[in-house]
């Protein structure tokens, strides 16, 4: 009697609207799952179109092409004799749903719409989809004609139901539903569902991995059962990095762990499990069984198929394992580096035929469709030759980084070096897709990287842009770091450009602005600093576009920014300076975590230059030196420490406090180090600076999202950018509370509210 089942889940590096690539990755994952003996394959949320389509979900094209890919999957021999669970948007009765489509042998078994939509932080699912609210109910979904002719079905069940195979019962959750107070797996488990599946589109945030693992293990600890979690991985077109972590658990134990960060586009996990272990586990939980006896039943879709086989007695079972977590510094070394790799390789405008290798300078016109008659059941006709003239070097051959010798730009350089290490490791492990991408980027068909330093020299150009206010120490630190990581390094002087721009102003106005140390006003001092910063941005883009041309190579470079999340929160940056770039891999990471990451690189990457960089004070070097030494530091300029900034950021965004709420929390939190008056002064100073500079967030460079208090104005942190920066009402409330506390000698802070 068969009772052992082999099930598969996966992490796929899908790309929004890349229907062809997404289809191939789905097929590859199914093929691998079958080769490993699995008879059920689970994929990530919305894997057919890619999770990050955003407002493209409104387009009928997205729905149409998703159906075409589904048709191609149904028709493929790869999908035969295995239950396939794929994700895509579906329109039902003119309402758009985020769905799982479960099929077997060219027949759709069930379309299961998502019932709880993610709508916080970076998620806006309610903008595009409607949740299915009819618990334990289904309707008939009339299949489009392109599917009817394939499946020989006119309608299929649509709604909240479970699958009943010959040997077990399977129920679906979709991402957010696992995180809700009353997840579907609770009631499904009480109704006899033994295998739970969860298709996720969950992005990386530092220190988040344990939350997913805890939720899954707790779900199966309380109710018993087998739990499969699939997730997207990689950068699918914007600021988020989806971090895999596919897993399989049973009865509170992890049986299979997927990688959190990897350059593999397709990762498939399988586990062989005994259904009797679920049944015996549940049998002795009397409270669970009492609740189960009262459970309302789910509609069951009967499936004439078994996940187990009759001859499974000698089949080895998967053993429990201990989940291995990365430290935050390791997460930084891996996540943003993988994001950079995806961004770089996907910035390549590959020729329409999809072949890899050195650049064929052609346009990206859709030459693959041979008219309406050439498209049937999702099949696309062979591509025709592009009729248009060649384009001129449109591709990105690497990165350009202004390297100042400080911690932030150093951390960015180390991330590129970490990326090169991961690429070399993947190539050494035989990953042919990564090797093909490397050859495309460096524009050399027979290239194989000899090591991370050599590859870094091909894909990273660093540049120290000196001014009369730059110190010899930062110049030397930048040059030494560049030598150790192997980047192509440039040293140049921006003083002629700065003097030319200031000279234009003086010529027009007859006024010559001065630094404060030379008798100038605060306005003059700030303007002269900003000129230097903005000249560096202009120079960065000029060299990014033409430095490879000057070296006889083709292509351009993506400009990397290096403003951290704390500086962005406060607005401690110049609008349209070097913080303005193509992408910023550290823009969602705090200064504290960046320093820990640089320490990690010092220890693990053998880069001794980092020791001096960590020991040096953080400085913008925009004001004149004092006796040849730095006279300006970041924390003095800001009027607060980076450690304090991280606290303010978390209270403002995560704890959702305004000025008064932040004061009430900090006056207790900091009671041993600050008086209420000092706390009030700190809070007022932060909110004045924050609100004054909030407008800078509207032009913030797209940054890797890694921190829960990111001030990213694009989608994550939606707030005004024009404030009354004096906060009169809020600050009066703070002042009244300070006076109250001072009058009673601060003996009892419990009454602060």
XYZ file of C-alpha atoms in Angstrom:
753
model
C 0.000 0.000 0.000
C 1.580 3.304 -1.098
C 1.887 6.054 1.475
C 5.197 7.778 0.688
C 4.936 10.897 -1.447
C 7.631 12.923 -3.192
C 6.711 16.588 -3.592
C 8.600 19.498 -5.128
C 8.713 23.225 -4.557
C 10.967 25.774 -6.191
C 12.461 29.255 -6.286
C 12.526 30.855 -9.725
C 14.256 34.027 -10.878
C 11.273 35.309 -12.839
C 11.222 38.694 -14.560
C 8.178 40.917 -14.922
C 6.650 40.566 -18.410
C 9.404 38.216 -19.622
C 6.850 35.624 -20.681
C 9.284 33.650 -22.826
C 11.965 33.450 -20.145
C 9.411 32.780 -17.409
C 7.920 29.915 -19.412
C 11.324 28.308 -19.931
C 12.197 28.562 -16.229
C 8.840 27.043 -15.240
C 9.320 24.158 -17.671
C 12.851 23.575 -16.427
C 11.643 23.433 -12.807
C 8.926 20.906 -13.711
C 11.435 18.789 -15.599
C 13.818 18.773 -12.629
C 10.967 17.947 -10.252
C 9.956 14.958 -12.370
C 13.552 13.766 -12.612
C 13.673 13.783 -8.810
C 10.563 11.629 -8.649
C 8.072 14.310 -7.613
C 4.424 14.025 -8.591
C 3.424 17.498 -7.381
C 5.268 20.686 -8.313
C 4.602 24.083 -6.671
C 5.858 27.366 -8.175
C 6.061 30.977 -6.922
C 3.243 33.510 -6.842
C 2.327 34.982 -10.246
C 5.281 33.147 -11.788
C 3.893 33.188 -15.326
C 3.939 36.969 -15.726
C 6.382 37.771 -12.896
C 5.255 39.234 -9.595
C 6.440 42.820 -10.157
C 4.229 43.769 -13.124
C 2.505 46.440 -10.997
C 0.238 48.613 -13.195
C 0.812 46.269 -16.134
C -1.770 44.066 -14.395
C -4.357 46.542 -15.664
C -3.446 45.709 -19.248
C -5.384 43.073 -21.149
C -2.075 42.089 -22.771
C -0.805 40.789 -19.420
C -3.859 38.575 -19.021
C -3.686 37.407 -22.644
C 0.003 36.515 -22.579
C -0.431 34.725 -19.248
C -3.149 32.571 -20.822
C -0.866 31.883 -23.790
C 1.917 30.712 -21.483
C -0.575 28.546 -19.580
C -1.617 27.007 -22.890
C 2.026 26.303 -23.738
C 2.459 24.620 -20.355
C -0.649 22.495 -20.790
C 0.515 21.418 -24.222
C 4.089 20.599 -23.232
C 4.988 16.927 -22.726
C 7.128 18.074 -19.777
C 3.993 18.717 -17.705
C 2.505 15.254 -18.183
C 2.046 12.879 -15.224
C 2.735 15.504 -12.563
C 0.314 17.888 -10.842
C 1.515 21.386 -11.731
C 0.587 24.378 -9.580
C 1.379 27.701 -11.328
C 0.560 31.331 -10.564
C -1.001 33.920 -12.866
C -3.613 36.702 -12.971
C -7.082 35.551 -14.038
C -10.123 37.602 -15.003
C -13.368 36.031 -13.738
C -16.674 37.776 -14.378
C -14.783 41.000 -15.144
C -12.924 40.892 -11.818
C -9.155 40.394 -11.749
C -7.812 37.810 -9.276
C -4.336 36.655 -8.239
C -4.671 32.918 -8.808
C -3.165 29.481 -8.636
C -3.973 27.329 -11.647
C -3.564 23.633 -10.848
C -3.549 21.189 -13.727
C -2.737 17.597 -14.581
C -2.336 15.957 -18.001
C -3.838 18.827 -20.001
C -6.810 19.228 -17.688
C -7.251 22.145 -15.289
C -8.269 20.813 -11.887
C -8.869 24.047 -9.986
C -8.316 27.797 -10.191
C -7.790 29.003 -6.654
C -7.931 32.830 -6.182
C -6.011 34.582 -3.416
C -8.178 35.442 -0.425
C -5.961 37.827 1.581
C -4.014 40.410 -0.414
C -0.755 42.031 0.697
C -1.295 45.763 0.853
C 1.347 47.232 3.120
C 4.923 48.428 2.727
C 6.022 47.672 -0.825
C 2.860 45.745 -1.648
C -0.175 47.208 -3.430
C -2.129 44.102 -4.420
C -5.510 45.683 -3.693
C -4.692 48.214 -6.397
C -4.771 45.491 -9.071
C -6.611 42.505 -7.623
C -9.736 41.703 -5.642
C -9.623 39.117 -2.856
C -11.895 36.088 -3.120
C -14.248 36.448 -0.158
C -16.488 33.406 -0.558
C -14.934 30.953 1.868
C -15.349 27.272 0.973
C -17.312 28.122 -2.160
C -16.598 27.650 -5.844
C -18.091 28.810 -9.114
C -17.776 27.698 -12.707
C -15.078 29.471 -14.672
C -15.627 29.433 -18.423
C -12.317 28.756 -20.085
C -11.180 30.917 -23.018
C -11.429 29.142 -26.354
C -7.656 28.768 -26.670
C -7.742 26.627 -23.512
C -10.984 24.783 -24.261
C -9.518 23.318 -27.420
C -6.553 22.014 -25.418
C -8.206 20.744 -22.250
C -11.518 19.646 -23.808
C -13.150 21.403 -20.846
C -15.709 24.158 -21.074
C -15.699 25.112 -17.395
C -13.471 24.427 -14.386
C -13.952 25.033 -10.635
C -12.960 28.517 -9.483
C -12.791 29.362 -5.790
C -11.877 28.077 -2.354
C -11.571 24.314 -2.652
C -9.053 21.528 -2.054
C -7.814 18.617 -4.147
C -8.627 15.043 -3.153
C -6.246 12.607 -4.841
C -6.405 8.850 -4.477
C -4.078 8.921 -1.489
C -4.179 12.377 0.161
C -5.728 15.845 0.240
C -3.965 19.042 -0.880
C -4.860 22.650 -0.036
C -3.439 25.964 -1.271
C -2.399 29.136 0.474
C -0.954 32.117 -1.364
C 1.792 34.193 0.286
C 0.018 36.707 2.546
C -2.516 34.128 3.697
C 0.178 32.460 5.793
C 0.718 35.751 7.639
C -2.932 36.432 8.501
C -4.320 35.893 12.041
C -6.496 33.001 10.850
C -4.668 31.364 7.956
C -6.546 28.982 5.640
C -4.239 26.111 6.596
C -5.896 26.030 10.037
C -9.362 25.150 8.758
C -8.011 23.085 5.864
C -5.970 21.001 8.295
C -8.994 20.429 10.509
C -10.885 19.256 7.425
C -8.293 16.604 6.664
C -5.960 18.401 4.271
C -2.534 16.779 4.694
C -0.398 18.775 2.256
C -0.429 22.579 2.352
C 1.168 24.624 -0.407
C 2.135 28.275 -0.283
C 3.189 30.198 -3.399
C 4.949 33.400 -2.345
C 6.331 36.582 -3.820
C 8.239 37.617 -0.709
C 11.139 40.070 -0.894
C 14.264 40.318 1.191
C 14.449 42.467 4.285
C 17.360 42.164 6.676
C 16.619 39.745 9.532
C 13.323 38.554 7.989
C 14.072 34.926 7.054
C 13.328 33.573 10.519
C 9.766 34.914 10.361
C 8.845 32.729 7.376
C 10.452 29.658 8.894
C 8.740 30.213 12.246
C 5.318 30.609 10.622
C 5.652 27.396 8.617
C 7.032 25.290 11.448
C 4.391 26.596 13.848
C 1.614 25.875 11.341
C 2.635 22.226 11.087
C 3.468 21.907 14.796
C -0.055 22.822 15.924
C -2.016 21.017 13.226
C 0.370 18.486 11.750
C 0.818 18.134 8.014
C 3.261 18.731 5.176
C 3.956 22.337 4.122
C 5.579 23.435 0.856
C 6.641 27.047 0.365
C 7.770 28.369 -3.021
C 9.126 31.849 -3.589
C 10.411 34.049 -6.337
C 14.110 34.918 -6.302
C 16.186 37.708 -7.815
C 15.458 41.201 -9.127
C 12.403 41.136 -11.355
C 12.594 44.750 -12.457
C 12.657 47.169 -9.531
C 13.984 47.881 -6.042
C 13.038 44.551 -4.483
C 15.110 41.393 -4.302
C 13.109 38.213 -3.814
C 15.173 35.927 -1.664
C 14.064 32.394 -2.346
C 14.166 30.360 0.879
C 11.890 27.688 -0.581
C 11.238 25.034 2.030
C 9.438 21.821 2.867
C 8.331 21.086 6.424
C 6.381 18.350 8.185
C 4.992 18.199 11.714
C 7.064 21.157 12.892
C 10.360 20.068 11.329
C 12.189 21.405 8.258
C 12.881 18.664 5.714
C 14.346 20.751 2.864
C 15.894 24.238 2.770
C 16.462 26.277 -0.357
C 19.114 28.942 -0.718
C 18.282 32.510 0.243
C 20.708 34.088 -2.217
C 21.881 32.398 -5.384
C 22.699 33.115 -9.012
C 20.867 29.966 -10.138
C 17.726 30.975 -12.031
C 15.959 27.709 -11.183
C 16.192 25.911 -7.851
C 14.012 22.881 -7.120
C 13.608 21.244 -3.705
C 12.080 17.821 -3.222
C 11.330 15.708 -0.191
C 10.006 12.190 0.219
C 7.609 11.987 3.133
C 5.370 9.382 4.726
C 1.699 10.373 4.912
C 1.281 8.014 7.859
C 3.618 10.268 9.858
C 1.096 13.074 9.445
C -1.810 10.849 10.427
C -0.119 9.421 13.514
C 1.061 12.894 14.584
C -2.484 14.234 14.396
C -3.997 11.184 16.056
C -2.629 11.999 19.505
C -3.546 15.723 19.540
C -6.978 15.398 21.127
C -7.724 19.137 21.092
C -7.039 19.236 17.359
C -9.249 16.216 16.742
C -12.110 17.664 18.774
C -11.986 20.837 16.675
C -11.732 18.751 13.502
C -14.935 16.900 14.341
C -16.792 20.215 14.165
C -15.044 21.614 11.080
C -17.027 22.828 8.101
C -15.991 20.865 4.995
C -14.234 22.324 1.962
C -15.436 21.531 -1.541
C -13.247 18.708 -2.815
C -12.077 18.392 -6.389
C -11.572 14.684 -6.979
C -8.362 13.850 -8.846
C -7.873 10.354 -10.256
C -4.157 10.423 -9.537
C -1.903 9.360 -6.674
C 1.210 11.087 -5.360
C 2.463 7.786 -3.966
C 3.244 4.510 -5.707
C 2.459 0.954 -4.724
C 6.120 -0.053 -4.572
C 7.535 2.475 -2.120
C 8.561 0.325 0.808
C 12.288 0.779 0.175
C 12.014 4.460 -0.797
C 14.241 6.470 1.610
C 12.544 9.254 3.550
C 13.848 12.798 3.931
C 15.422 13.588 7.286
C 14.799 16.695 9.411
C 17.463 19.395 9.308
C 18.374 22.540 11.203
C 17.672 25.767 9.279
C 20.864 27.689 8.585
C 20.506 31.454 8.838
C 22.834 34.139 7.523
C 24.061 36.913 9.777
C 22.923 40.429 8.758
C 26.428 41.151 7.429
C 26.298 37.973 5.332
C 22.848 38.938 4.060
C 24.253 42.289 2.911
C 27.208 40.608 1.222
C 24.888 38.305 -0.729
C 21.508 39.975 -1.337
C 22.493 43.341 -2.841
C 25.307 41.615 -4.760
C 22.818 39.230 -6.403
C 20.526 42.204 -7.112
C 23.418 44.013 -8.814
C 24.114 40.950 -10.949
C 20.495 40.645 -12.065
C 20.316 44.359 -12.793
C 23.534 44.286 -14.810
C 22.753 41.206 -16.886
C 19.145 42.245 -17.457
C 20.258 45.697 -18.565
C 21.754 43.997 -21.597
C 19.564 44.653 -24.635
C 19.961 41.187 -26.095
C 19.257 40.646 -29.763
C 15.677 39.545 -30.489
C 16.648 35.981 -31.314
C 17.645 35.529 -27.698
C 21.094 34.122 -28.480
C 23.846 34.747 -25.996
C 27.359 35.920 -26.610
C 28.980 39.144 -27.845
C 26.703 41.996 -28.771
C 24.855 42.023 -32.024
C 23.836 45.615 -32.334
C 20.212 45.280 -33.297
C 17.040 46.882 -32.145
C 14.631 45.230 -29.719
C 11.622 45.110 -32.045
C 9.184 42.228 -31.532
C 10.093 40.276 -34.657
C 9.049 36.930 -33.175
C 5.328 36.989 -34.009
C 4.365 35.877 -37.483
C 0.986 37.564 -37.485
C -2.211 36.475 -35.755
C -2.363 33.109 -37.495
C 1.151 32.257 -36.318
C 0.145 32.234 -32.639
C -1.792 29.216 -31.441
C -2.015 27.701 -27.970
C 0.763 30.027 -26.820
C 3.212 28.922 -29.527
C 5.291 31.674 -31.076
C 6.555 31.429 -34.628
C 10.297 31.477 -35.326
C 11.721 35.005 -35.274
C 12.104 36.899 -38.512
C 15.210 38.998 -39.195
C 14.988 42.477 -37.760
C 14.298 44.972 -40.568
C 15.722 47.957 -38.723
C 19.272 49.353 -38.825
C 21.713 48.524 -36.011
C 21.690 50.501 -32.804
C 24.834 52.089 -31.424
C 26.333 50.278 -28.416
C 23.226 50.273 -26.195
C 24.429 47.732 -23.648
C 25.849 48.078 -20.147
C 29.266 46.513 -19.686
C 29.649 47.100 -15.962
C 29.485 49.698 -13.226
C 31.009 53.105 -12.572
C 31.470 54.027 -8.909
C 32.667 57.364 -7.485
C 34.944 56.017 -4.727
C 35.615 58.571 -1.992
C 37.549 56.430 0.457
C 34.686 56.536 2.988
C 32.627 53.668 4.382
C 29.594 54.084 2.110
C 31.294 54.046 -1.299
C 33.664 51.393 0.062
C 30.703 49.200 0.988
C 29.326 49.641 -2.528
C 32.680 48.649 -4.040
C 32.772 45.597 -1.758
C 29.296 44.608 -2.953
C 30.483 44.596 -6.563
C 33.497 42.550 -5.486
C 31.161 40.163 -3.641
C 29.090 39.922 -6.826
C 32.233 38.971 -8.738
C 33.032 36.312 -6.139
C 29.562 34.801 -6.524
C 29.779 34.893 -10.311
C 33.148 33.129 -10.282
C 31.835 30.535 -7.842
C 28.805 29.876 -10.065
C 31.014 29.540 -13.160
C 33.362 27.178 -11.323
C 30.327 25.105 -10.315
C 29.376 24.722 -13.965
C 26.568 27.279 -14.270
C 26.530 27.807 -18.023
C 23.861 30.530 -17.897
C 26.011 32.683 -15.626
C 29.041 32.091 -17.867
C 27.022 33.104 -20.943
C 25.868 36.270 -19.173
C 29.456 37.142 -18.197
C 30.604 36.732 -21.781
C 27.781 38.963 -22.971
C 28.675 41.660 -20.462
C 32.406 41.689 -21.220
C 31.691 41.312 -24.956
C 34.009 38.337 -25.402
C 32.745 34.991 -26.643
C 35.552 32.837 -25.197
C 35.960 34.666 -21.876
C 36.087 32.747 -18.600
C 36.826 34.717 -15.410
C 40.078 33.708 -13.738
C 39.014 35.039 -10.363
C 37.003 37.800 -8.676
C 39.803 40.404 -8.881
C 40.267 39.850 -12.596
C 36.494 39.947 -13.228
C 36.161 43.056 -11.079
C 38.704 44.754 -13.325
C 36.460 44.011 -16.297
C 33.129 45.150 -14.832
C 33.936 47.873 -12.265
C 35.492 51.265 -12.845
C 36.147 53.295 -9.694
C 36.989 56.977 -9.663
C 38.365 59.253 -6.972
C 37.299 62.820 -7.778
C 39.604 65.087 -5.824
C 39.095 68.728 -5.012
C 41.221 71.209 -3.086
C 39.262 70.072 -0.011
C 40.200 66.405 -0.380
C 42.780 64.879 1.895
C 45.704 62.718 0.896
C 44.427 60.026 3.282
C 41.099 59.479 1.519
C 42.801 59.532 -1.895
C 45.267 56.852 -0.797
C 42.577 54.720 0.868
C 40.455 54.738 -2.284
C 43.402 53.833 -4.511
C 44.528 51.009 -2.236
C 41.043 49.504 -2.001
C 40.712 49.659 -5.798
C 44.040 47.848 -6.136
C 42.985 45.115 -3.723
C 39.603 44.395 -5.330
C 41.065 44.774 -8.829
C 38.828 47.547 -10.178
C 39.948 49.801 -13.026
C 40.722 52.950 -11.045
C 40.810 56.576 -12.179
C 42.047 59.555 -10.179
C 41.091 63.021 -11.333
C 40.790 66.617 -10.107
C 37.453 68.454 -10.347
C 38.814 71.862 -9.259
C 38.991 73.298 -12.822
C 35.318 72.488 -13.367
C 34.295 73.842 -9.952
C 36.186 77.089 -10.521
C 34.672 77.426 -13.979
C 31.105 77.082 -12.660
C 31.689 79.455 -9.745
C 33.432 81.808 -12.177
C 30.290 81.965 -14.322
C 28.288 82.992 -11.274
C 30.830 85.651 -10.330
C 30.954 86.957 -13.897
C 27.177 87.380 -14.017
C 26.597 88.717 -10.489
C 29.877 90.407 -9.652
C 29.872 88.481 -6.363
C 32.372 85.863 -5.256
C 31.004 83.388 -2.672
C 33.319 82.264 0.133
C 33.501 79.322 2.497
C 32.575 80.001 6.122
C 36.186 79.615 7.260
C 37.080 82.441 4.851
C 34.333 84.737 6.118
C 31.420 83.562 3.940
C 27.831 83.169 5.107
C 26.093 79.841 5.700
C 24.372 80.174 2.308
C 27.678 80.741 0.521
C 29.299 77.866 2.393
C 26.512 75.433 1.496
C 26.374 76.526 -2.154
C 30.121 76.009 -2.605
C 29.839 72.515 -1.137
C 26.920 71.668 -3.395
C 28.765 72.811 -6.529
C 31.509 70.278 -5.844
C 29.010 67.502 -5.160
C 27.018 68.203 -8.323
C 30.101 68.495 -10.512
C 30.997 64.980 -9.357
C 27.635 63.707 -10.593
C 28.169 65.271 -14.032
C 31.687 63.868 -14.249
C 30.466 60.428 -13.134
C 27.941 60.216 -15.948
C 30.405 61.514 -18.532
C 32.952 58.854 -17.599
C 30.272 56.166 -17.329
C 29.278 56.834 -20.919
C 32.702 57.318 -22.475
C 35.444 55.735 -20.366
C 35.089 52.357 -22.119
C 35.094 54.149 -25.460
C 38.365 55.825 -24.472
C 39.791 52.382 -23.665
C 38.723 50.949 -27.020
C 35.876 48.881 -25.605
C 32.189 48.939 -26.432
C 29.254 49.718 -24.184
C 28.590 52.005 -21.243
C 28.569 51.695 -17.470
C 25.779 51.890 -14.906
C 26.485 54.588 -12.326
C 26.292 53.345 -8.738
C 25.147 55.579 -5.895
C 26.226 55.115 -2.303
C 23.959 57.094 0.038
C 22.848 54.971 2.998
C 19.318 54.797 4.386
C 20.079 57.012 7.403
C 21.467 59.876 5.311
C 18.497 59.640 2.976
C 16.092 59.715 5.911
C 17.608 62.939 7.197
C 18.255 64.371 3.735
C 21.981 64.582 4.423
C 22.887 64.600 0.762
C 22.965 67.076 -2.084
C 20.136 66.814 -4.561
C 21.608 65.670 -7.901
C 25.048 64.924 -6.510
C 26.730 61.512 -6.530
C 23.689 60.159 -4.666
C 21.958 60.593 -8.026
C 22.868 57.482 -9.965
C 21.307 54.662 -11.944
C 20.929 52.371 -8.936
C 22.048 52.349 -5.306
C 22.762 48.951 -3.714
C 23.157 50.365 -0.171
C 20.284 52.865 -0.165
C 18.176 50.637 2.097
C 20.945 49.792 4.586
C 21.818 51.648 7.787
C 25.266 53.037 8.530
C 25.578 50.655 11.476
C 24.873 47.617 9.304
C 27.191 48.904 6.580
C 30.064 49.153 9.020
C 29.350 45.589 10.155
C 29.337 44.501 6.511
C 32.704 46.176 5.836
C 34.090 44.402 8.933
C 32.760 41.156 7.434
C 34.577 41.884 4.159
C 37.780 42.690 6.031
C 37.655 39.273 7.685
C 36.337 37.130 4.827
C 37.560 38.807 1.632
C 41.128 39.546 2.769
C 40.991 43.270 2.015
C 43.325 44.935 4.552
C 42.626 48.401 3.096
C 39.266 48.264 4.850
C 40.889 48.550 8.260
C 41.991 52.139 7.672
C 38.663 53.070 6.107
C 36.748 51.788 9.142
C 39.030 53.688 11.503
C 38.609 57.032 9.711
C 35.837 59.495 10.625
C 32.987 59.816 8.121
C 33.398 63.062 6.176
C 32.071 64.645 2.990
C 35.323 66.633 2.457
C 33.493 69.573 0.908
C 34.887 72.296 3.177
C 38.495 73.520 3.252
C 41.018 71.427 5.146
C 42.581 72.662 8.375
C 46.360 72.376 8.113
C 45.931 69.695 5.454
C 43.620 67.605 7.614
C 39.854 66.990 7.559
C 37.912 69.585 9.534
C 34.412 68.428 8.642
C 32.661 65.257 9.854
C 29.254 63.898 8.922
C 27.908 63.573 12.454
C 28.889 67.152 13.311
C 27.206 68.365 10.128
C 24.039 66.405 10.882
C 23.904 67.339 14.534
C 23.266 63.723 15.518
C 24.935 60.327 15.434
C 24.238 57.583 12.926
C 23.148 55.350 15.820
C 20.536 57.918 16.852
C 19.396 58.254 13.238
C 18.638 54.537 13.054
C 16.516 54.842 16.199
C 14.612 57.829 14.783
C 14.071 55.980 11.510
C 12.583 52.899 13.136
C 10.337 54.926 15.434
C 9.116 57.114 12.562
C 8.349 54.293 10.104
C 8.109 50.992 11.962
C 6.572 52.253 15.222
C 4.648 54.929 13.256
C 5.299 57.792 15.648
C 5.080 61.503 14.967
C 7.139 64.078 16.894
C 5.141 63.770 20.113
C 4.916 59.980 19.988
C 8.653 59.721 19.352
C 9.408 61.981 22.304
C 7.194 59.884 24.596
C 9.045 56.709 23.630
C 12.552 58.183 23.757
C 12.129 59.981 27.063
C 11.712 56.556 28.621
C 14.173 54.708 26.381
C 16.950 57.262 26.948
C 16.139 58.188 30.547
C 19.579 57.023 31.745
C 21.543 59.135 29.261
C 19.378 62.170 28.443
C 17.144 64.568 30.345
C 13.619 65.138 28.985
C 14.785 68.540 27.719
C 17.658 66.937 25.822
C 15.354 64.315 24.336
C 12.931 67.031 23.251
C 15.739 69.003 21.614
C 16.922 65.907 19.730
C 13.429 65.028 18.501
C 12.705 68.609 17.419
C 16.022 68.823 15.576
C 15.432 65.540 13.778
C 11.921 66.435 12.623
C 12.979 69.903 11.493
C 15.808 68.478 9.404
C 13.746 65.541 8.151
C 10.785 67.647 7.021
C 12.999 70.354 5.533
C 14.763 67.791 3.329
C 11.879 65.444 2.572
C 11.671 66.847 -0.979
C 14.966 65.108 -1.727
C 13.232 61.731 -1.447
C 11.270 62.465 -4.627
C 14.488 62.203 -6.643
C 16.150 59.430 -4.661
C 18.067 56.936 -6.784
C 16.325 53.536 -6.996
C 17.843 51.544 -4.147
C 17.879 47.948 -2.968
C 15.148 47.627 -0.346
C 16.664 46.065 2.759
C 15.388 48.005 5.758
C 11.956 48.377 7.317
C 12.410 52.128 7.864
C 13.449 53.063 4.331
C 12.294 56.612 3.431
C 11.862 55.666 -0.248
C 9.180 58.015 -1.565
C 8.479 55.959 -4.691
C 6.260 53.314 -3.145
C 7.318 52.324 0.375
C 7.099 55.509 2.440
C 4.245 57.641 1.130
C 4.330 61.023 2.826
C 4.219 64.704 1.838
C 7.369 66.464 0.727
C 6.196 69.953 1.713
C 5.846 70.311 5.483
C 5.401 73.074 8.008
C 8.887 72.461 9.346
C 8.215 74.267 12.633
C 5.619 71.629 13.685
C 3.979 74.200 16.023
C 1.218 72.066 17.524
C 3.319 68.937 17.925
C 6.266 70.783 19.436
C 3.984 72.614 21.897
C 2.740 69.237 23.095
C 6.329 68.103 23.593
C 7.219 71.283 25.453
C 4.210 70.919 27.759
C 5.269 67.375 28.594
C 8.866 68.475 29.236
C 7.710 71.188 31.638
C 5.484 68.695 33.428
C 8.375 66.258 33.840
C 10.804 68.976 34.942
C 8.341 70.251 37.516
C 8.205 66.886 39.253
C 11.914 66.206 38.949
C 11.647 63.438 36.389
C 11.168 60.919 39.207
C 8.391 59.059 37.471
C 8.339 58.678 33.700
C 5.525 56.123 33.694
C 2.937 58.837 33.228
C 4.264 59.991 29.886
C 1.498 59.490 27.346
